Amino acid sequence: MKTFAYIVTPVTIKELKNYRPSIRILPDFLIKPFLNRLSAIKVLSMKKIKAIKGREIEGFLIITPLIGRELSEESALDKIISAGQLAQRLGAKIIGLDGRASQFINNASPYALKNLKLPVTTGNALTAWSVVEQVYRIAKIKKIDLRKSKIAIINSANPIGCLCSKKLSDYASRIIISDKDKNKLEKLKETILPLNPVEVQIEEDGQMAANKADVIINTDNTALNIAELNSNAILCSIYPGNNPQDLEKPRRDITFLKAGLVKLPFPDKFYSDFGLPRGIVSTSMAETMLLTLEEKIVSYSFGDNINVDKLEEIADIAVQHGFEIWAPDAPVI
């Protein structure tokens, strides 16, 4: 039976307690002294996970606390690599990384991959697909013609932003790509233009980009001033970010979507206590499961330049195995 491991990196003691219920009764001052010495903990064994095609896999959830202001980037990377080595000892054939872990590994990719010694995936391809799918669905529900809308992708230079920008050019005629790194934006524009006859505008200021758009994709945790957005705008975020209802005068005209989550096709016995509804997992974890089910044991969503074909491929694999993008505000019609 193929086995995977998924690494999560809590950065607060509260978050750590969510993943490790057995320590909830302990006061924080008793937990802190152990954190620097704690590299990785196997939290859960996920046995006999069975999808609709009948294949079975198993996996392990491994936590690597990255808590403490004094924790350097080098120390954090070493902790994640230690977690990967634990995964290998447990028999995992592929490792999935949460968002924080993937940033550390991506920044040190040659060194990290050499020391992990296992294929790695970040879930970025499936995450990007969850964004595109939600935007497409909500536009259909609201009878919005995306060809006549302006779409802004905030932090377009990161891997998810790049994928969303390229794929959304299939549906839109006007796209604003936004990031602080103008050189990366210029390169991204050069890759988008040959794909489709689309107008690509560069805007380094994320808020300015959002203010000009009808549909805003926030691919990072950038704080946006909701009050300044266009009337009836659609805001799709991968991270919780700002909620229109948090304003003194709520913007009830704005449609707020949360991407990056997947509904599993099998009974959930392992992922019900981490702040998500039962049966719902992150796209990064889902992508790891899907690759294991498909026996596609390769480094998949990794690096800065992920091919759009991977986004489409992982979406097809998800459908085949009964994994669904979780979008309660944008159901399939």
mmCIF file of C-alpha atoms in Angstrom:
data_model
loop_
_atom_site.group_PDB
_atom_site.id
_atom_site.type_symbol
_atom_site.label_atom_id
_atom_site.label_comp_id
_atom_site.label_asym_id
_atom_site.label_seq_id
_atom_site.Cartn_x
_atom_site.Cartn_y
_atom_site.Cartn_z
ATOM 1 C CA MET A 1 0.000 0.000 0.000
ATOM 2 C CA LYS A 2 1.396 3.407 -0.994
ATOM 3 C CA THR A 3 2.126 5.752 1.918
ATOM 4 C CA PHE A 4 2.383 9.540 2.120
ATOM 5 C CA ALA A 5 3.334 12.030 4.827
ATOM 6 C CA TYR A 6 2.005 15.544 5.262
ATOM 7 C CA ILE A 7 4.044 18.118 7.191
ATOM 8 C CA VAL A 8 2.366 20.984 9.034
ATOM 9 C CA THR A 9 4.255 23.852 10.677
ATOM 10 C CA PRO A 10 2.341 25.580 13.507
ATOM 11 C CA VAL A 11 3.818 28.960 14.456
ATOM 12 C CA THR A 12 1.877 29.539 17.681
ATOM 13 C CA ILE A 13 1.298 27.366 20.733
ATOM 14 C CA LYS A 14 -2.454 27.711 20.180
ATOM 15 C CA GLU A 15 -2.078 26.269 16.686
ATOM 16 C CA LEU A 16 0.185 23.505 18.011
ATOM 17 C CA LYS A 17 -2.492 22.539 20.552
ATOM 18 C CA ASN A 18 -5.017 22.207 17.727
ATOM 19 C CA TYR A 19 -2.849 19.529 16.140
ATOM 20 C CA ARG A 20 -1.824 17.906 19.414
ATOM 21 C CA PRO A 21 -4.932 17.776 21.654
ATOM 22 C CA SER A 22 -3.072 15.840 24.367
ATOM 23 C CA ILE A 23 -1.100 18.966 25.344
ATOM 24 C CA ARG A 24 -4.085 21.306 25.568
ATOM 25 C CA ILE A 25 -4.261 20.962 29.336
ATOM 26 C CA LEU A 26 -0.646 22.140 29.735
ATOM 27 C CA PRO A 27 0.065 25.844 30.335
ATOM 28 C CA ASP A 28 2.153 27.563 27.685
ATOM 29 C CA PHE A 29 5.146 28.084 30.008
ATOM 30 C CA LEU A 30 5.546 24.308 30.330
ATOM 31 C CA ILE A 31 5.470 23.794 26.558
ATOM 32 C CA LYS A 32 7.867 26.553 25.467
ATOM 33 C CA PRO A 33 11.109 25.048 26.896
ATOM 34 C CA PHE A 34 10.679 21.949 24.724
ATOM 35 C CA LEU A 35 9.963 23.683 21.421
ATOM 36 C CA ASN A 36 13.538 24.411 20.341
ATOM 37 C CA ARG A 37 14.511 20.776 20.946
ATOM 38 C CA LEU A 38 11.387 19.458 19.223
ATOM 39 C CA SER A 39 12.064 18.684 15.556
ATOM 40 C CA ALA A 40 9.023 16.676 14.539
ATOM 41 C CA ILE A 41 6.148 14.690 15.994
ATOM 42 C CA LYS A 42 4.091 12.025 14.265
ATOM 43 C CA VAL A 43 0.576 13.064 15.232
ATOM 44 C CA LEU A 44 -1.752 10.776 13.309
ATOM 45 C CA SER A 45 -1.623 7.587 11.303
ATOM 46 C CA MET A 46 -4.180 7.647 8.503
ATOM 47 C CA LYS A 47 -4.864 4.029 7.590
ATOM 48 C CA LYS A 48 -6.751 2.516 4.678
ATOM 49 C CA ILE A 49 -7.866 5.704 2.967
ATOM 50 C CA LYS A 50 -10.078 4.523 0.127
ATOM 51 C CA ALA A 51 -11.254 6.674 -2.802
ATOM 52 C CA ILE A 52 -14.080 5.947 -5.236
ATOM 53 C CA LYS A 53 -11.815 4.023 -7.645
ATOM 54 C CA GLY A 54 -11.210 1.483 -4.873
ATOM 55 C CA ARG A 55 -7.520 2.152 -4.359
ATOM 56 C CA GLU A 56 -6.255 2.350 -0.797
ATOM 57 C CA ILE A 57 -3.439 4.440 0.650
ATOM 58 C CA GLU A 58 -2.239 5.362 4.103
ATOM 59 C CA GLY A 59 -0.436 8.364 5.503
ATOM 60 C CA PHE A 60 1.042 10.194 8.444
ATOM 61 C CA LEU A 61 0.485 13.716 9.715
ATOM 62 C CA ILE A 62 3.744 15.145 11.066
ATOM 63 C CA ILE A 63 3.957 18.447 12.917
ATOM 64 C CA THR A 64 7.089 20.589 13.013
ATOM 65 C CA PRO A 65 6.648 23.551 15.382
ATOM 66 C CA LEU A 66 8.212 26.769 14.068
ATOM 67 C CA ILE A 67 7.538 28.769 17.214
ATOM 68 C CA GLY A 68 9.744 31.450 18.717
ATOM 69 C CA ARG A 69 11.058 34.803 17.533
ATOM 70 C CA GLU A 70 14.639 33.572 17.844
ATOM 71 C CA LEU A 71 14.054 30.750 15.345
ATOM 72 C CA SER A 72 16.242 31.442 12.312
ATOM 73 C CA GLU A 73 15.376 30.519 8.730
ATOM 74 C CA GLU A 74 18.199 27.957 8.788
ATOM 75 C CA SER A 75 16.840 26.360 11.974
ATOM 76 C CA ALA A 76 13.321 26.266 10.549
ATOM 77 C CA LEU A 77 14.601 24.580 7.386
ATOM 78 C CA ASP A 78 16.516 22.005 9.456
ATOM 79 C CA LYS A 79 13.341 21.209 11.410
ATOM 80 C CA ILE A 80 11.350 20.658 8.228
ATOM 81 C CA ILE A 81 14.087 18.428 6.805
ATOM 82 C CA SER A 82 14.074 16.437 10.084
ATOM 83 C CA ALA A 83 10.332 15.971 9.654
ATOM 84 C CA GLY A 84 10.945 14.736 6.110
ATOM 85 C CA GLN A 85 13.513 12.258 7.375
ATOM 86 C CA LEU A 86 10.989 11.006 9.937
ATOM 87 C CA ALA A 87 8.517 10.560 7.078
ATOM 88 C CA GLN A 88 11.061 8.428 5.246
ATOM 89 C CA ARG A 89 11.634 6.247 8.323
ATOM 90 C CA LEU A 90 7.874 5.767 8.622
ATOM 91 C CA GLY A 91 7.810 4.420 5.065
ATOM 92 C CA ALA A 92 6.356 7.423 3.219
ATOM 93 C CA LYS A 93 7.015 7.570 -0.523
ATOM 94 C CA ILE A 94 6.022 11.220 -1.018
ATOM 95 C CA ILE A 95 5.852 14.295 1.214
ATOM 96 C CA GLY A 96 3.226 17.038 1.146
ATOM 97 C CA LEU A 97 4.034 20.441 2.643
ATOM 98 C CA ASP A 98 1.767 23.092 4.119
ATOM 99 C CA GLY A 99 2.166 26.692 2.930
ATOM 100 C CA ARG A 100 4.870 27.718 5.395
ATOM 101 C CA ALA A 101 6.975 24.596 4.914
ATOM 102 C CA SER A 102 6.765 24.911 1.121
ATOM 103 C CA GLN A 103 8.172 28.457 1.251
ATOM 104 C CA PHE A 104 11.235 27.362 3.231
ATOM 105 C CA ILE A 105 11.837 24.329 1.017
ATOM 106 C CA ASN A 106 11.268 26.277 -2.199
ATOM 107 C CA ASN A 107 13.762 28.966 -1.160
ATOM 108 C CA ALA A 108 16.446 26.329 -0.587
ATOM 109 C CA SER A 109 15.307 23.816 -3.192
ATOM 110 C CA PRO A 110 18.585 22.052 -4.231
ATOM 111 C CA TYR A 111 19.773 21.667 -0.629
ATOM 112 C CA ALA A 112 16.313 20.770 0.660
ATOM 113 C CA LEU A 113 15.518 18.163 -1.993
ATOM 114 C CA LYS A 114 18.921 16.543 -1.540
ATOM 115 C CA ASN A 115 18.354 16.161 2.201
ATOM 116 C CA LEU A 116 14.674 15.209 2.086
ATOM 117 C CA LYS A 117 15.448 12.314 -0.288
ATOM 118 C CA LEU A 118 11.754 11.933 -1.150
ATOM 119 C CA PRO A 119 9.517 13.525 -3.809
ATOM 120 C CA VAL A 120 7.813 16.685 -2.565
ATOM 121 C CA THR A 121 4.603 18.515 -3.448
ATOM 122 C CA THR A 122 3.198 21.806 -2.185
ATOM 123 C CA GLY A 123 -0.383 21.635 -3.424
ATOM 124 C CA ASN A 124 0.069 24.818 -5.441
ATOM 125 C CA ALA A 125 -1.413 23.300 -8.617
ATOM 126 C CA LEU A 126 -4.605 22.135 -6.912
ATOM 127 C CA THR A 127 -4.806 25.379 -4.922
ATOM 128 C CA ALA A 128 -4.702 27.416 -8.115
ATOM 129 C CA TRP A 129 -7.369 25.186 -9.612
ATOM 130 C CA SER A 130 -9.603 25.773 -6.561
ATOM 131 C CA VAL A 131 -9.332 29.523 -7.199
ATOM 132 C CA VAL A 132 -10.126 29.280 -10.915
ATOM 133 C CA GLU A 133 -13.013 26.883 -10.300
ATOM 134 C CA GLN A 134 -14.622 29.122 -7.676
ATOM 135 C CA VAL A 135 -14.317 32.238 -9.816
ATOM 136 C CA TYR A 136 -15.808 30.418 -12.802
ATOM 137 C CA ARG A 137 -18.708 29.047 -10.714
ATOM 138 C CA ILE A 138 -19.613 32.323 -8.997
ATOM 139 C CA ALA A 139 -19.505 34.159 -12.326
ATOM 140 C CA LYS A 140 -21.922 31.588 -13.744
ATOM 141 C CA ILE A 141 -24.248 31.891 -10.727
ATOM 142 C CA LYS A 142 -24.255 35.697 -10.874
ATOM 143 C CA LYS A 143 -24.431 35.698 -14.678
ATOM 144 C CA ILE A 144 -21.217 37.685 -14.936
ATOM 145 C CA ASP A 145 -19.371 37.669 -18.244
ATOM 146 C CA LEU A 146 -15.708 37.318 -17.268
ATOM 147 C CA ARG A 147 -14.738 38.507 -20.748
ATOM 148 C CA LYS A 148 -16.194 41.880 -19.831
ATOM 149 C CA SER A 149 -14.694 41.908 -16.326
ATOM 150 C CA LYS A 150 -11.313 43.005 -15.081
ATOM 151 C CA ILE A 151 -9.496 40.427 -12.916
ATOM 152 C CA ALA A 152 -6.683 41.359 -10.529
ATOM 153 C CA ILE A 153 -4.280 38.760 -9.139
ATOM 154 C CA ILE A 154 -2.529 40.016 -6.018
ATOM 155 C CA ASN A 155 1.012 38.667 -5.509
ATOM 156 C CA SER A 156 1.066 37.304 -9.039
ATOM 157 C CA ALA A 157 4.773 36.458 -8.889
ATOM 158 C CA ASN A 158 4.358 33.631 -6.374
ATOM 159 C CA PRO A 159 3.728 30.118 -7.797
ATOM 160 C CA ILE A 160 -0.034 30.166 -7.126
ATOM 161 C CA GLY A 161 -0.370 33.685 -8.494
ATOM 162 C CA CYS A 162 1.498 32.740 -11.676
ATOM 163 C CA LEU A 163 -0.728 29.709 -12.242
ATOM 164 C CA CYS A 164 -3.930 31.677 -11.615
ATOM 165 C CA SER A 165 -2.819 34.472 -13.927
ATOM 166 C CA LYS A 166 -2.046 32.076 -16.775
ATOM 167 C CA LYS A 167 -5.198 29.973 -16.399
ATOM 168 C CA LEU A 168 -7.580 32.899 -15.914
ATOM 169 C CA SER A 169 -6.366 34.314 -19.222
ATOM 170 C CA ASP A 170 -8.518 31.531 -20.740
ATOM 171 C CA TYR A 171 -11.637 33.249 -19.385
ATOM 172 C CA ALA A 172 -10.870 36.964 -19.121
ATOM 173 C CA SER A 173 -9.897 39.625 -21.626
ATOM 174 C CA ARG A 174 -8.355 42.009 -19.072
ATOM 175 C CA ILE A 175 -5.999 40.943 -16.269
ATOM 176 C CA ILE A 176 -4.061 43.027 -13.756
ATOM 177 C CA ILE A 177 -1.008 41.291 -12.348
ATOM 178 C CA SER A 178 0.356 42.776 -9.141
ATOM 179 C CA ASP A 179 3.517 42.213 -7.124
ATOM 180 C CA LYS A 180 6.348 44.238 -5.633
ATOM 181 C CA ASP A 181 8.851 42.610 -7.987
ATOM 182 C CA LYS A 182 8.287 44.367 -11.312
ATOM 183 C CA ASN A 183 10.885 42.257 -13.138
ATOM 184 C CA LYS A 184 8.975 39.082 -12.286
ATOM 185 C CA LEU A 185 5.746 40.734 -13.435
ATOM 186 C CA GLU A 186 7.311 41.614 -16.789
ATOM 187 C CA LYS A 187 8.426 37.998 -17.242
ATOM 188 C CA LEU A 188 4.989 36.726 -16.257
ATOM 189 C CA LYS A 189 3.341 39.071 -18.768
ATOM 190 C CA GLU A 190 5.599 37.676 -21.494
ATOM 191 C CA THR A 191 4.430 34.146 -20.691
ATOM 192 C CA ILE A 192 0.719 35.071 -20.593
ATOM 193 C CA LEU A 193 0.457 37.011 -23.851
ATOM 194 C CA PRO A 194 1.249 34.051 -26.170
ATOM 195 C CA LEU A 195 -1.418 31.947 -24.421
ATOM 196 C CA ASN A 196 -4.476 34.088 -25.173
ATOM 197 C CA PRO A 197 -5.424 37.454 -26.726
ATOM 198 C CA VAL A 198 -5.687 39.182 -23.355
ATOM 199 C CA GLU A 199 -4.827 42.651 -22.103
ATOM 200 C CA VAL A 200 -2.280 42.341 -19.254
ATOM 201 C CA GLN A 201 -1.719 45.364 -17.038
ATOM 202 C CA ILE A 202 1.089 45.589 -14.462
ATOM 203 C CA GLU A 203 0.402 47.274 -11.111
ATOM 204 C CA GLU A 204 2.985 47.025 -8.326
ATOM 205 C CA ASP A 205 0.615 48.269 -5.598
ATOM 206 C CA GLY A 206 -1.772 45.495 -4.552
ATOM 207 C CA GLN A 207 -4.459 47.823 -3.243
ATOM 208 C CA MET A 208 -4.444 49.875 -6.441
ATOM 209 C CA ALA A 209 -4.784 46.695 -8.484
ATOM 210 C CA ALA A 210 -7.698 45.522 -6.345
ATOM 211 C CA ASN A 211 -9.438 48.898 -6.588
ATOM 212 C CA LYS A 212 -9.457 48.706 -10.409
ATOM 213 C CA ALA A 213 -10.880 45.178 -10.623
ATOM 214 C CA ASP A 214 -14.264 43.480 -10.673
ATOM 215 C CA VAL A 215 -12.747 40.160 -9.532
ATOM 216 C CA ILE A 216 -9.823 40.100 -7.087
ATOM 217 C CA ILE A 217 -7.700 37.011 -6.388
ATOM 218 C CA ASN A 218 -5.641 37.409 -3.210
ATOM 219 C CA THR A 219 -3.025 34.647 -3.402
ATOM 220 C CA ASP A 220 -1.207 35.709 -0.240
ATOM 221 C CA ASN A 221 -2.135 37.178 3.132
ATOM 222 C CA THR A 222 -1.995 40.753 1.819
ATOM 223 C CA ALA A 223 -4.372 42.968 3.792
ATOM 224 C CA LEU A 224 -6.740 44.820 1.466
ATOM 225 C CA ASN A 225 -8.937 47.762 2.364
ATOM 226 C CA ILE A 226 -12.337 46.285 1.552
ATOM 227 C CA ALA A 227 -14.004 49.703 1.747
ATOM 228 C CA GLU A 228 -12.138 50.858 -1.376
ATOM 229 C CA LEU A 229 -13.168 47.991 -3.655
ATOM 230 C CA ASN A 230 -15.592 48.405 -6.563
ATOM 231 C CA SER A 231 -19.304 47.851 -6.043
ATOM 232 C CA ASN A 232 -20.355 44.200 -6.356
ATOM 233 C CA ALA A 233 -16.731 43.047 -6.532
ATOM 234 C CA ILE A 234 -15.794 39.383 -6.049
ATOM 235 C CA LEU A 235 -12.914 38.740 -3.651
ATOM 236 C CA CYS A 236 -11.400 35.255 -3.614
ATOM 237 C CA SER A 237 -8.735 34.616 -0.980
ATOM 238 C CA ILE A 238 -6.597 31.587 -0.212
ATOM 239 C CA TYR A 239 -5.937 32.848 3.317
ATOM 240 C CA PRO A 240 -8.697 34.186 5.612
ATOM 241 C CA GLY A 241 -7.632 37.800 5.081
ATOM 242 C CA ASN A 242 -10.133 40.597 5.532
ATOM 243 C CA ASN A 243 -13.805 39.813 5.780
ATOM 244 C CA PRO A 244 -16.263 42.396 4.448
ATOM 245 C CA GLN A 245 -18.402 41.907 7.553
ATOM 246 C CA ASP A 246 -15.568 43.105 9.828
ATOM 247 C CA LEU A 247 -16.035 46.696 8.658
ATOM 248 C CA GLU A 248 -17.891 49.299 10.689
ATOM 249 C CA LYS A 249 -20.165 49.593 7.652
ATOM 250 C CA PRO A 250 -20.129 46.087 6.124
ATOM 251 C CA ARG A 251 -19.810 45.828 2.333
ATOM 252 C CA ARG A 252 -22.675 43.422 1.767
ATOM 253 C CA ASP A 253 -22.398 43.942 -1.983
ATOM 254 C CA ILE A 254 -19.063 42.108 -2.073
ATOM 255 C CA THR A 255 -18.942 38.348 -2.687
ATOM 256 C CA PHE A 256 -16.262 36.835 -0.467
ATOM 257 C CA LEU A 257 -14.852 33.424 -1.465
ATOM 258 C CA LYS A 258 -12.387 31.199 0.406
ATOM 259 C CA ALA A 259 -10.287 28.947 -1.827
ATOM 260 C CA GLY A 260 -7.725 26.281 -1.024
ATOM 261 C CA LEU A 261 -9.996 23.583 0.438
ATOM 262 C CA VAL A 262 -11.190 20.187 -0.800
ATOM 263 C CA LYS A 263 -14.039 17.862 0.210
ATOM 264 C CA LEU A 264 -12.939 14.249 0.573
ATOM 265 C CA PRO A 265 -14.923 11.374 -0.973
ATOM 266 C CA PHE A 266 -14.449 9.060 2.016
ATOM 267 C CA PRO A 267 -15.378 9.196 5.726
ATOM 268 C CA ASP A 268 -13.065 11.572 7.584
ATOM 269 C CA LYS A 269 -11.477 9.941 10.617
ATOM 270 C CA PHE A 270 -8.414 12.095 11.019
ATOM 271 C CA TYR A 271 -8.907 15.731 10.107
ATOM 272 C CA SER A 272 -11.882 16.956 12.089
ATOM 273 C CA ASP A 273 -10.282 18.973 14.893
ATOM 274 C CA PHE A 274 -8.105 21.481 13.080
ATOM 275 C CA GLY A 275 -10.538 24.310 12.493
ATOM 276 C CA LEU A 276 -12.091 22.840 9.335
ATOM 277 C CA PRO A 277 -15.471 21.176 8.803
ATOM 278 C CA ARG A 278 -15.447 17.392 8.919
ATOM 279 C CA GLY A 279 -14.338 15.888 5.618
ATOM 280 C CA ILE A 280 -12.598 19.080 4.447
ATOM 281 C CA VAL A 281 -8.815 19.276 3.984
ATOM 282 C CA SER A 282 -6.391 21.779 2.522
ATOM 283 C CA THR A 283 -5.591 21.539 -1.179
ATOM 284 C CA SER A 284 -1.942 20.843 -0.300
ATOM 285 C CA MET A 285 -2.930 17.771 1.701
ATOM 286 C CA ALA A 286 -5.448 16.699 -0.938
ATOM 287 C CA GLU A 287 -2.867 16.979 -3.709
ATOM 288 C CA THR A 288 -0.502 14.739 -1.716
ATOM 289 C CA MET A 289 -3.272 12.144 -1.305
ATOM 290 C CA LEU A 290 -4.182 12.293 -4.988
ATOM 291 C CA LEU A 291 -0.622 11.757 -6.170
ATOM 292 C CA THR A 292 -0.349 8.781 -3.809
ATOM 293 C CA LEU A 293 -3.648 7.319 -5.029
ATOM 294 C CA GLU A 294 -2.513 7.769 -8.616
ATOM 295 C CA GLU A 295 0.902 6.269 -7.756
ATOM 296 C CA LYS A 296 2.458 9.395 -9.249
ATOM 297 C CA ILE A 297 5.397 9.477 -6.864
ATOM 298 C CA VAL A 298 7.262 12.511 -8.186
ATOM 299 C CA SER A 299 7.988 16.057 -7.036
ATOM 300 C CA TYR A 300 4.908 17.746 -8.484
ATOM 301 C CA SER A 301 3.885 21.278 -7.480
ATOM 302 C CA PHE A 302 7.369 22.475 -6.726
ATOM 303 C CA GLY A 303 9.392 25.515 -7.731
ATOM 304 C CA ASP A 304 8.420 28.912 -9.088
ATOM 305 C CA ASN A 305 7.535 27.937 -12.662
ATOM 306 C CA ILE A 306 4.830 25.289 -12.459
ATOM 307 C CA ASN A 307 3.369 24.375 -15.818
ATOM 308 C CA VAL A 308 -0.346 25.092 -16.309
ATOM 309 C CA ASP A 309 -0.698 21.527 -17.595
ATOM 310 C CA LYS A 310 -0.157 20.337 -14.028
ATOM 311 C CA LEU A 311 -3.083 22.429 -12.830
ATOM 312 C CA GLU A 312 -5.327 20.778 -15.407
ATOM 313 C CA GLU A 313 -3.877 17.315 -14.779
ATOM 314 C CA ILE A 314 -4.364 17.401 -10.994
ATOM 315 C CA ALA A 315 -7.911 18.716 -11.506
ATOM 316 C CA ASP A 316 -8.676 15.685 -13.704
ATOM 317 C CA ILE A 317 -7.102 13.324 -11.164
ATOM 318 C CA ALA A 318 -9.226 14.882 -8.410
ATOM 319 C CA VAL A 319 -12.421 14.282 -10.387
ATOM 320 C CA GLN A 320 -11.448 10.674 -11.097
ATOM 321 C CA HIS A 321 -10.981 9.961 -7.388
ATOM 322 C CA GLY A 322 -14.054 11.859 -6.204
ATOM 323 C CA PHE A 323 -12.268 14.823 -4.587
ATOM 324 C CA GLU A 324 -14.322 18.029 -4.916
ATOM 325 C CA ILE A 325 -13.357 21.667 -4.566
ATOM 326 C CA TRP A 326 -15.096 22.849 -1.402
ATOM 327 C CA ALA A 327 -16.994 25.982 -2.385
ATOM 328 C CA PRO A 328 -20.232 26.350 -0.378
ATOM 329 C CA ASP A 329 -20.708 29.888 -1.708
ATOM 330 C CA ALA A 330 -20.110 28.811 -5.304
ATOM 331 C CA PRO A 331 -21.841 25.435 -5.804
ATOM 332 C CA VAL A 332 -21.936 23.637 -9.126
ATOM 333 C CA ILE A 333 -25.058 24.531 -11.125
#
